[in-house]
Amino acid sequence: MRLINDERNAIDLRTTPVHLGLGSRAKPVEGFAWDPEVLQAYSAAVAADGAEGRMVAIFDGDGPGDHWERHPAGDELVVCLTGSVTVTRDVDGVPERVVLGPGEATVNPAGAWHAVDMAGPATILAVTAGLGTDHRPRTDARPTGHVGTPGPQAP
């Protein structure tokens, strides 16, 4: 995994997310994968950006999400590009659902546990404060506890 400083070719955000960092810099993340070692390397590479750093990525899916997550370092923007998605947030123990169609977005507040379900094939774009992101398997209607993403934690 490495950050590319000067990319001028097309970038497929499904396989190569882009890190938005300090100084209004946008750097594609070559060799990115949802693997603990790669996530740790990514966290280390962007640690200097702190809570201001953001990851931009596109996700395709079909059906219910398999995990809860939260981003303690900042808000997350979720944009539905195609299909229909439901974003469920746990707000003080009460599920809050937002249904999105193409072109619609919602903001998951910093620290709010949330999950994304796709009604049939759908695509979302996420702009995420990734520092210190926590994940939980989605084995229950509500998240309990947390499992941290490797790398530096939010301040």
N, C-alpha and C. Protein backbone atom coordinates (compact mmCIF):
# COMPACT_ATOMS: atom_id res chain seq x y z
N MET A 1 0.85 -1.17 0.00
CA MET A 1 0.00 0.00 0.00
C MET A 1 0.89 1.23 0.00
N ARG A 2 0.57 2.17 -0.89
CA ARG A 2 1.31 3.44 -0.89
C ARG A 2 0.40 4.56 -1.38
N LEU A 3 0.68 5.77 -0.91
CA LEU A 3 -0.04 6.95 -1.36
C LEU A 3 0.67 7.48 -2.60
N ILE A 4 -0.12 7.79 -3.62
CA ILE A 4 0.44 8.30 -4.87
C ILE A 4 0.34 9.83 -4.84
N ASN A 5 1.45 10.50 -5.05
CA ASN A 5 1.48 11.95 -4.93
C ASN A 5 1.02 12.71 -6.17
N ASP A 6 1.12 12.11 -7.34
CA ASP A 6 0.83 12.87 -8.56
C ASP A 6 0.19 11.97 -9.60
N GLU A 7 -1.08 11.60 -9.39
CA GLU A 7 -1.80 10.71 -10.31
C GLU A 7 -2.60 11.55 -11.29
N ARG A 8 -2.41 11.29 -12.58
CA ARG A 8 -3.14 12.04 -13.60
C ARG A 8 -4.05 11.16 -14.44
N ASN A 9 -4.07 9.86 -14.14
CA ASN A 9 -4.92 8.94 -14.88
C ASN A 9 -6.24 8.75 -14.15
N ALA A 10 -7.19 8.10 -14.80
CA ALA A 10 -8.47 7.79 -14.17
C ALA A 10 -8.24 6.87 -12.97
N ILE A 11 -9.03 7.06 -11.93
CA ILE A 11 -8.94 6.27 -10.70
C ILE A 11 -10.27 5.57 -10.49
N ASP A 12 -10.24 4.28 -10.27
CA ASP A 12 -11.45 3.52 -9.96
C ASP A 12 -11.61 3.51 -8.44
N LEU A 13 -12.53 4.32 -7.93
CA LEU A 13 -12.72 4.44 -6.48
C LEU A 13 -13.24 3.16 -5.84
N ARG A 14 -13.61 2.17 -6.64
CA ARG A 14 -14.03 0.87 -6.08
C ARG A 14 -12.82 0.07 -5.62
N THR A 15 -11.69 0.25 -6.26
CA THR A 15 -10.49 -0.51 -5.92
C THR A 15 -9.36 0.36 -5.38
N THR A 16 -9.41 1.65 -5.67
CA THR A 16 -8.36 2.58 -5.24
C THR A 16 -9.00 3.79 -4.58
N PRO A 17 -9.21 3.73 -3.25
CA PRO A 17 -9.76 4.92 -2.60
C PRO A 17 -8.78 6.09 -2.70
N VAL A 18 -9.29 7.28 -2.42
CA VAL A 18 -8.46 8.48 -2.41
C VAL A 18 -8.48 9.05 -1.00
N HIS A 19 -7.30 9.39 -0.51
CA HIS A 19 -7.18 10.02 0.81
C HIS A 19 -7.14 11.53 0.62
N LEU A 20 -8.05 12.23 1.30
CA LEU A 20 -8.04 13.70 1.32
C LEU A 20 -7.36 14.12 2.60
N GLY A 21 -6.26 14.87 2.47
CA GLY A 21 -5.49 15.22 3.65
C GLY A 21 -5.29 16.71 3.82
N LEU A 22 -4.44 17.03 4.79
CA LEU A 22 -4.14 18.43 5.08
C LEU A 22 -3.58 19.12 3.84
N GLY A 23 -3.78 20.40 3.76
CA GLY A 23 -3.29 21.17 2.63
C GLY A 23 -4.10 20.92 1.37
N SER A 24 -5.33 20.43 1.53
CA SER A 24 -6.22 20.15 0.39
C SER A 24 -5.58 19.18 -0.60
N ARG A 25 -4.83 18.21 -0.09
CA ARG A 25 -4.17 17.21 -0.93
C ARG A 25 -5.08 16.01 -1.13
N ALA A 26 -5.10 15.46 -2.33
CA ALA A 26 -5.85 14.25 -2.67
C ALA A 26 -4.85 13.23 -3.21
N LYS A 27 -4.72 12.09 -2.49
CA LYS A 27 -3.73 11.08 -2.87
C LYS A 27 -4.41 9.71 -3.02
N PRO A 28 -4.39 9.14 -4.23
CA PRO A 28 -4.89 7.77 -4.40
C PRO A 28 -4.10 6.81 -3.51
N VAL A 29 -4.80 5.78 -3.02
CA VAL A 29 -4.19 4.79 -2.14
C VAL A 29 -3.99 3.50 -2.94
N GLU A 30 -2.82 3.37 -3.55
CA GLU A 30 -2.51 2.22 -4.39
C GLU A 30 -2.31 0.98 -3.51
N GLY A 31 -2.89 -0.15 -3.95
CA GLY A 31 -2.72 -1.39 -3.21
C GLY A 31 -3.57 -1.50 -1.96
N PHE A 32 -4.64 -0.72 -1.88
CA PHE A 32 -5.50 -0.74 -0.70
C PHE A 32 -6.32 -2.03 -0.66
N ALA A 33 -6.55 -2.54 0.53
CA ALA A 33 -7.42 -3.70 0.74
C ALA A 33 -7.98 -3.64 2.15
N TRP A 34 -9.14 -4.24 2.36
CA TRP A 34 -9.76 -4.28 3.69
C TRP A 34 -9.14 -5.44 4.47
N ASP A 35 -7.86 -5.30 4.73
CA ASP A 35 -7.04 -6.32 5.38
C ASP A 35 -6.35 -5.63 6.56
N PRO A 36 -6.27 -6.27 7.73
CA PRO A 36 -5.67 -5.60 8.90
C PRO A 36 -4.29 -5.01 8.65
N GLU A 37 -3.42 -5.72 7.93
CA GLU A 37 -2.07 -5.19 7.68
C GLU A 37 -2.10 -3.96 6.79
N VAL A 38 -2.95 -3.98 5.76
CA VAL A 38 -3.05 -2.83 4.85
C VAL A 38 -3.69 -1.66 5.59
N LEU A 39 -4.73 -1.92 6.38
CA LEU A 39 -5.37 -0.85 7.15
C LEU A 39 -4.37 -0.20 8.11
N GLN A 40 -3.53 -1.02 8.73
CA GLN A 40 -2.52 -0.48 9.64
C GLN A 40 -1.51 0.38 8.87
N ALA A 41 -1.09 -0.08 7.70
CA ALA A 41 -0.15 0.69 6.88
C ALA A 41 -0.78 2.00 6.43
N TYR A 42 -2.06 1.96 6.03
CA TYR A 42 -2.77 3.17 5.62
C TYR A 42 -2.84 4.15 6.80
N SER A 43 -3.23 3.66 7.97
CA SER A 43 -3.33 4.52 9.15
C SER A 43 -2.00 5.19 9.46
N ALA A 44 -0.92 4.43 9.37
CA ALA A 44 0.41 4.99 9.64
C ALA A 44 0.79 6.04 8.59
N ALA A 45 0.46 5.76 7.32
CA ALA A 45 0.83 6.68 6.24
C ALA A 45 0.11 8.01 6.32
N VAL A 46 -1.09 8.03 6.89
CA VAL A 46 -1.89 9.26 6.93
C VAL A 46 -2.03 9.83 8.34
N ALA A 47 -1.30 9.29 9.29
CA ALA A 47 -1.42 9.70 10.69
C ALA A 47 -1.20 11.20 10.89
N ALA A 48 -0.31 11.81 10.11
CA ALA A 48 -0.03 13.24 10.27
C ALA A 48 -1.24 14.11 9.96
N ASP A 49 -2.21 13.58 9.19
CA ASP A 49 -3.42 14.34 8.88
C ASP A 49 -4.41 14.33 10.04
N GLY A 50 -4.20 13.45 11.01
CA GLY A 50 -5.06 13.39 12.19
C GLY A 50 -6.52 13.24 11.82
N ALA A 51 -7.36 13.86 12.63
CA ALA A 51 -8.81 13.75 12.45
C ALA A 51 -9.31 14.46 11.20
N GLU A 52 -8.48 15.27 10.56
CA GLU A 52 -8.92 15.99 9.36
C GLU A 52 -8.84 15.15 8.09
N GLY A 53 -8.11 14.05 8.12
CA GLY A 53 -7.99 13.20 6.94
C GLY A 53 -9.30 12.48 6.63
N ARG A 54 -9.56 12.25 5.36
CA ARG A 54 -10.78 11.57 4.91
C ARG A 54 -10.43 10.56 3.82
N MET A 55 -11.18 9.45 3.82
CA MET A 55 -11.06 8.47 2.75
C MET A 55 -12.31 8.57 1.89
N VAL A 56 -12.12 8.58 0.56
CA VAL A 56 -13.23 8.61 -0.39
C VAL A 56 -13.20 7.29 -1.15
N ALA A 57 -14.34 6.57 -1.12
CA ALA A 57 -14.39 5.26 -1.78
C ALA A 57 -15.81 4.98 -2.27
N ILE A 58 -15.91 4.11 -3.26
CA ILE A 58 -17.20 3.65 -3.78
C ILE A 58 -17.36 2.18 -3.42
N PHE A 59 -18.57 1.81 -3.00
CA PHE A 59 -18.89 0.44 -2.63
C PHE A 59 -20.12 -0.02 -3.41
N ASP A 60 -20.01 -1.19 -4.01
CA ASP A 60 -21.15 -1.84 -4.66
C ASP A 60 -21.63 -2.94 -3.74
N GLY A 61 -22.94 -3.18 -3.72
CA GLY A 61 -23.44 -4.25 -2.90
C GLY A 61 -24.86 -4.63 -3.25
N ASP A 62 -25.35 -5.63 -2.53
CA ASP A 62 -26.70 -6.14 -2.75
C ASP A 62 -27.09 -6.88 -1.49
N GLY A 63 -28.01 -6.32 -0.73
CA GLY A 63 -28.48 -6.99 0.48
C GLY A 63 -28.03 -6.28 1.74
N PRO A 64 -28.26 -6.93 2.88
CA PRO A 64 -27.94 -6.30 4.16
C PRO A 64 -26.43 -6.23 4.40
N GLY A 65 -26.02 -5.20 5.09
CA GLY A 65 -24.62 -5.07 5.49
C GLY A 65 -24.30 -6.09 6.57
N ASP A 66 -23.03 -6.49 6.66
CA ASP A 66 -22.65 -7.52 7.62
C ASP A 66 -22.00 -6.98 8.88
N HIS A 67 -21.90 -5.63 9.01
CA HIS A 67 -21.26 -5.08 10.20
C HIS A 67 -21.82 -3.70 10.56
N TRP A 68 -21.61 -3.35 11.83
CA TRP A 68 -21.83 -1.98 12.31
C TRP A 68 -20.47 -1.31 12.29
N GLU A 69 -20.45 0.01 12.13
CA GLU A 69 -19.20 0.75 12.25
C GLU A 69 -19.50 2.13 12.81
N ARG A 70 -18.44 2.77 13.30
CA ARG A 70 -18.53 4.17 13.75
C ARG A 70 -17.18 4.82 13.52
N HIS A 71 -17.23 6.14 13.37
CA HIS A 71 -16.04 6.92 13.07
C HIS A 71 -15.90 8.02 14.13
N PRO A 72 -15.18 7.74 15.22
CA PRO A 72 -15.06 8.71 16.32
C PRO A 72 -14.40 10.03 15.93
N ALA A 73 -13.55 10.02 14.90
CA ALA A 73 -12.78 11.22 14.55
C ALA A 73 -13.57 12.25 13.75
N GLY A 74 -14.74 11.88 13.21
CA GLY A 74 -15.48 12.86 12.44
C GLY A 74 -16.69 12.26 11.73
N ASP A 75 -17.47 13.14 11.14
CA ASP A 75 -18.68 12.74 10.42
C ASP A 75 -18.32 11.95 9.16
N GLU A 76 -19.31 11.18 8.68
CA GLU A 76 -19.17 10.44 7.43
C GLU A 76 -20.32 10.84 6.51
N LEU A 77 -20.01 11.14 5.26
CA LEU A 77 -21.02 11.43 4.25
C LEU A 77 -21.23 10.16 3.43
N VAL A 78 -22.50 9.72 3.31
CA VAL A 78 -22.85 8.55 2.50
C VAL A 78 -23.78 9.04 1.40
N VAL A 79 -23.38 8.79 0.14
CA VAL A 79 -24.15 9.23 -1.03
C VAL A 79 -24.58 7.99 -1.80
N CYS A 80 -25.88 7.86 -2.07
CA CYS A 80 -26.38 6.77 -2.91
C CYS A 80 -26.17 7.18 -4.37
N LEU A 81 -25.45 6.36 -5.11
CA LEU A 81 -25.22 6.65 -6.52
C LEU A 81 -26.22 5.91 -7.42
N THR A 82 -26.50 4.64 -7.08
CA THR A 82 -27.49 3.85 -7.83
C THR A 82 -28.26 2.97 -6.86
N GLY A 83 -29.47 2.60 -7.25
CA GLY A 83 -30.28 1.70 -6.41
C GLY A 83 -30.89 2.43 -5.23
N SER A 84 -31.11 1.67 -4.17
CA SER A 84 -31.70 2.20 -2.94
C SER A 84 -30.96 1.61 -1.75
N VAL A 85 -30.62 2.46 -0.79
CA VAL A 85 -29.93 1.99 0.41
C VAL A 85 -30.64 2.56 1.64
N THR A 86 -30.57 1.80 2.72
CA THR A 86 -31.07 2.26 4.01
C THR A 86 -29.89 2.34 4.97
N VAL A 87 -29.67 3.51 5.53
CA VAL A 87 -28.63 3.70 6.54
C VAL A 87 -29.34 3.67 7.89
N THR A 88 -28.92 2.75 8.75
CA THR A 88 -29.50 2.64 10.09
C THR A 88 -28.45 3.09 11.09
N ARG A 89 -28.84 4.05 11.92
CA ARG A 89 -27.96 4.55 12.98
C ARG A 89 -28.55 4.18 14.32
N ASP A 90 -27.70 3.86 15.27
CA ASP A 90 -28.12 3.61 16.64
C ASP A 90 -27.97 4.94 17.39
N VAL A 91 -29.09 5.56 17.69
CA VAL A 91 -29.08 6.85 18.38
C VAL A 91 -29.63 6.64 19.79
N ASP A 92 -28.73 6.59 20.76
CA ASP A 92 -29.12 6.36 22.16
C ASP A 92 -30.00 5.11 22.29
N GLY A 93 -29.63 4.05 21.59
CA GLY A 93 -30.35 2.79 21.70
C GLY A 93 -31.59 2.69 20.83
N VAL A 94 -31.89 3.73 20.07
CA VAL A 94 -33.07 3.72 19.21
C VAL A 94 -32.60 3.71 17.75
N PRO A 95 -33.09 2.75 16.94
CA PRO A 95 -32.68 2.75 15.53
C PRO A 95 -33.29 3.93 14.78
N GLU A 96 -32.46 4.61 14.01
CA GLU A 96 -32.89 5.72 13.17
C GLU A 96 -32.54 5.33 11.74
N ARG A 97 -33.54 5.26 10.87
CA ARG A 97 -33.32 4.81 9.50
C ARG A 97 -33.53 5.95 8.51
N VAL A 98 -32.63 6.00 7.53
CA VAL A 98 -32.73 6.98 6.45
C VAL A 98 -32.63 6.19 5.14
N VAL A 99 -33.67 6.31 4.29
CA VAL A 99 -33.68 5.64 3.00
C VAL A 99 -33.19 6.62 1.95
N LEU A 100 -32.23 6.18 1.14
CA LEU A 100 -31.63 7.03 0.12
C LEU A 100 -31.84 6.44 -1.27
N GLY A 101 -32.16 7.30 -2.22
CA GLY A 101 -32.21 6.94 -3.63
C GLY A 101 -31.06 7.62 -4.35
N PRO A 102 -30.91 7.38 -5.64
CA PRO A 102 -29.81 7.97 -6.40
C PRO A 102 -29.73 9.49 -6.23
N GLY A 103 -28.52 9.95 -5.91
CA GLY A 103 -28.29 11.38 -5.74
C GLY A 103 -28.58 11.89 -4.34
N GLU A 104 -29.12 11.06 -3.46
CA GLU A 104 -29.43 11.49 -2.09
C GLU A 104 -28.31 11.07 -1.15
N ALA A 105 -28.16 11.84 -0.06
CA ALA A 105 -27.07 11.60 0.88
C ALA A 105 -27.56 11.77 2.31
N THR A 106 -26.77 11.25 3.24
CA THR A 106 -26.99 11.46 4.66
C THR A 106 -25.64 11.59 5.33
N VAL A 107 -25.64 12.18 6.51
CA VAL A 107 -24.42 12.33 7.28
C VAL A 107 -24.55 11.49 8.55
N ASN A 108 -23.60 10.59 8.76
CA ASN A 108 -23.51 9.85 10.00
C ASN A 108 -22.64 10.67 10.95
N PRO A 109 -23.22 11.12 12.07
CA PRO A 109 -22.44 11.95 12.98
C PRO A 109 -21.25 11.19 13.57
N ALA A 110 -20.22 11.92 13.92
CA ALA A 110 -19.04 11.32 14.54
C ALA A 110 -19.46 10.46 15.72
N GLY A 111 -18.95 9.24 15.76
CA GLY A 111 -19.19 8.34 16.88
C GLY A 111 -20.48 7.55 16.83
N ALA A 112 -21.37 7.82 15.87
CA ALA A 112 -22.65 7.10 15.80
C ALA A 112 -22.45 5.75 15.13
N TRP A 113 -22.86 4.68 15.79
CA TRP A 113 -22.84 3.35 15.17
C TRP A 113 -23.83 3.35 14.03
N HIS A 114 -23.45 2.76 12.89
CA HIS A 114 -24.35 2.72 11.74
C HIS A 114 -24.05 1.50 10.87
N ALA A 115 -25.06 1.13 10.08
CA ALA A 115 -24.94 0.02 9.13
C ALA A 115 -25.67 0.43 7.86
N VAL A 116 -25.26 -0.15 6.73
CA VAL A 116 -25.86 0.17 5.44
C VAL A 116 -26.43 -1.11 4.83
N ASP A 117 -27.71 -1.04 4.44
CA ASP A 117 -28.38 -2.15 3.76
C ASP A 117 -28.75 -1.69 2.36
N MET A 118 -28.51 -2.55 1.39
CA MET A 118 -28.80 -2.22 -0.01
C MET A 118 -29.98 -3.06 -0.48
N ALA A 119 -30.99 -2.37 -1.01
CA ALA A 119 -32.20 -3.04 -1.51
C ALA A 119 -31.96 -3.41 -2.97
N GLY A 120 -31.45 -4.61 -3.20
CA GLY A 120 -31.06 -4.97 -4.56
C GLY A 120 -29.70 -4.38 -4.85
N PRO A 121 -29.21 -4.53 -6.08
CA PRO A 121 -27.91 -3.96 -6.42
C PRO A 121 -27.93 -2.44 -6.22
N ALA A 122 -26.90 -1.96 -5.54
CA ALA A 122 -26.79 -0.52 -5.26
C ALA A 122 -25.32 -0.14 -5.15
N THR A 123 -25.07 1.15 -5.28
CA THR A 123 -23.71 1.69 -5.17
C THR A 123 -23.76 2.93 -4.31
N ILE A 124 -22.80 3.03 -3.38
CA ILE A 124 -22.67 4.23 -2.56
C ILE A 124 -21.27 4.80 -2.68
N LEU A 125 -21.16 6.08 -2.42
CA LEU A 125 -19.88 6.77 -2.28
C LEU A 125 -19.82 7.20 -0.84
N ALA A 126 -18.70 6.93 -0.18
CA ALA A 126 -18.55 7.34 1.22
C ALA A 126 -17.32 8.23 1.36
N VAL A 127 -17.49 9.30 2.13
CA VAL A 127 -16.39 10.18 2.50
C VAL A 127 -16.29 10.06 4.01
N THR A 128 -15.23 9.37 4.46
CA THR A 128 -15.15 8.88 5.83
C THR A 128 -13.95 9.43 6.57
N ALA A 129 -14.17 9.83 7.81
CA ALA A 129 -13.08 10.13 8.73
C ALA A 129 -12.61 8.78 9.27
N GLY A 130 -11.59 8.21 8.67
CA GLY A 130 -11.21 6.84 8.97
C GLY A 130 -10.39 6.63 10.22
N LEU A 131 -9.79 7.66 10.76
CA LEU A 131 -8.91 7.52 11.93
C LEU A 131 -9.68 6.93 13.10
N GLY A 132 -9.25 5.77 13.57
CA GLY A 132 -9.86 5.16 14.74
C GLY A 132 -11.20 4.51 14.49
N THR A 133 -11.55 4.20 13.25
CA THR A 133 -12.83 3.58 12.95
C THR A 133 -12.98 2.26 13.70
N ASP A 134 -14.18 2.04 14.26
CA ASP A 134 -14.51 0.81 14.97
C ASP A 134 -15.49 0.00 14.14
N HIS A 135 -15.39 -1.33 14.22
CA HIS A 135 -16.31 -2.25 13.54
C HIS A 135 -16.84 -3.29 14.53
N ARG A 136 -18.07 -3.74 14.30
CA ARG A 136 -18.67 -4.84 15.05
C ARG A 136 -19.41 -5.73 14.07
N PRO A 137 -19.34 -7.04 14.25
CA PRO A 137 -20.16 -7.91 13.41
C PRO A 137 -21.63 -7.58 13.61
N ARG A 138 -22.41 -7.74 12.58
CA ARG A 138 -23.83 -7.42 12.68
C ARG A 138 -24.61 -8.69 13.00
N THR A 139 -24.48 -9.13 14.24
CA THR A 139 -25.15 -10.34 14.68
C THR A 139 -26.40 -10.01 15.48
N ASP A 140 -26.62 -8.74 15.75
CA ASP A 140 -27.77 -8.30 16.54
C ASP A 140 -28.30 -7.01 15.91
N ALA A 141 -29.46 -6.60 16.35
CA ALA A 141 -30.07 -5.38 15.82
C ALA A 141 -29.29 -4.14 16.23
N ARG A 142 -28.57 -4.23 17.36
CA ARG A 142 -27.82 -3.08 17.86
C ARG A 142 -26.38 -3.47 18.12
N PRO A 143 -25.46 -2.54 17.95
CA PRO A 143 -24.06 -2.85 18.25
C PRO A 143 -23.83 -2.85 19.76
N THR A 144 -22.88 -3.64 20.21
CA THR A 144 -22.46 -3.62 21.60
C THR A 144 -20.95 -3.65 21.61
N GLY A 145 -20.33 -2.80 22.40
CA GLY A 145 -18.88 -2.76 22.45
C GLY A 145 -18.29 -2.30 21.13
N HIS A 146 -16.99 -2.62 20.93
CA HIS A 146 -16.37 -2.26 19.66
C HIS A 146 -15.10 -3.06 19.43
N VAL A 147 -14.74 -3.11 18.18
CA VAL A 147 -13.48 -3.70 17.75
C VAL A 147 -12.81 -2.62 16.90
N GLY A 148 -11.63 -2.18 17.29
CA GLY A 148 -10.98 -1.06 16.60
C GLY A 148 -10.24 -1.47 15.35
N THR A 149 -10.21 -0.57 14.39
CA THR A 149 -9.39 -0.74 13.19
C THR A 149 -7.94 -0.53 13.61
N PRO A 150 -7.01 -1.36 13.13
CA PRO A 150 -5.62 -1.18 13.49
C PRO A 150 -5.12 0.21 13.12
N GLY A 151 -4.18 0.69 13.89
CA GLY A 151 -3.59 1.99 13.59
C GLY A 151 -3.90 2.99 14.67
N PRO A 152 -3.48 4.22 14.48
CA PRO A 152 -3.66 5.25 15.50
C PRO A 152 -5.14 5.46 15.80
N GLN A 153 -5.43 5.77 17.03
CA GLN A 153 -6.80 6.04 17.44
C GLN A 153 -7.06 7.54 17.41
N ALA A 154 -8.33 7.89 17.36
CA ALA A 154 -8.71 9.30 17.35
C ALA A 154 -8.26 9.96 18.64
N PRO A 155 -7.91 11.24 18.58
CA PRO A 155 -7.49 11.94 19.78
C PRO A 155 -8.65 12.12 20.74
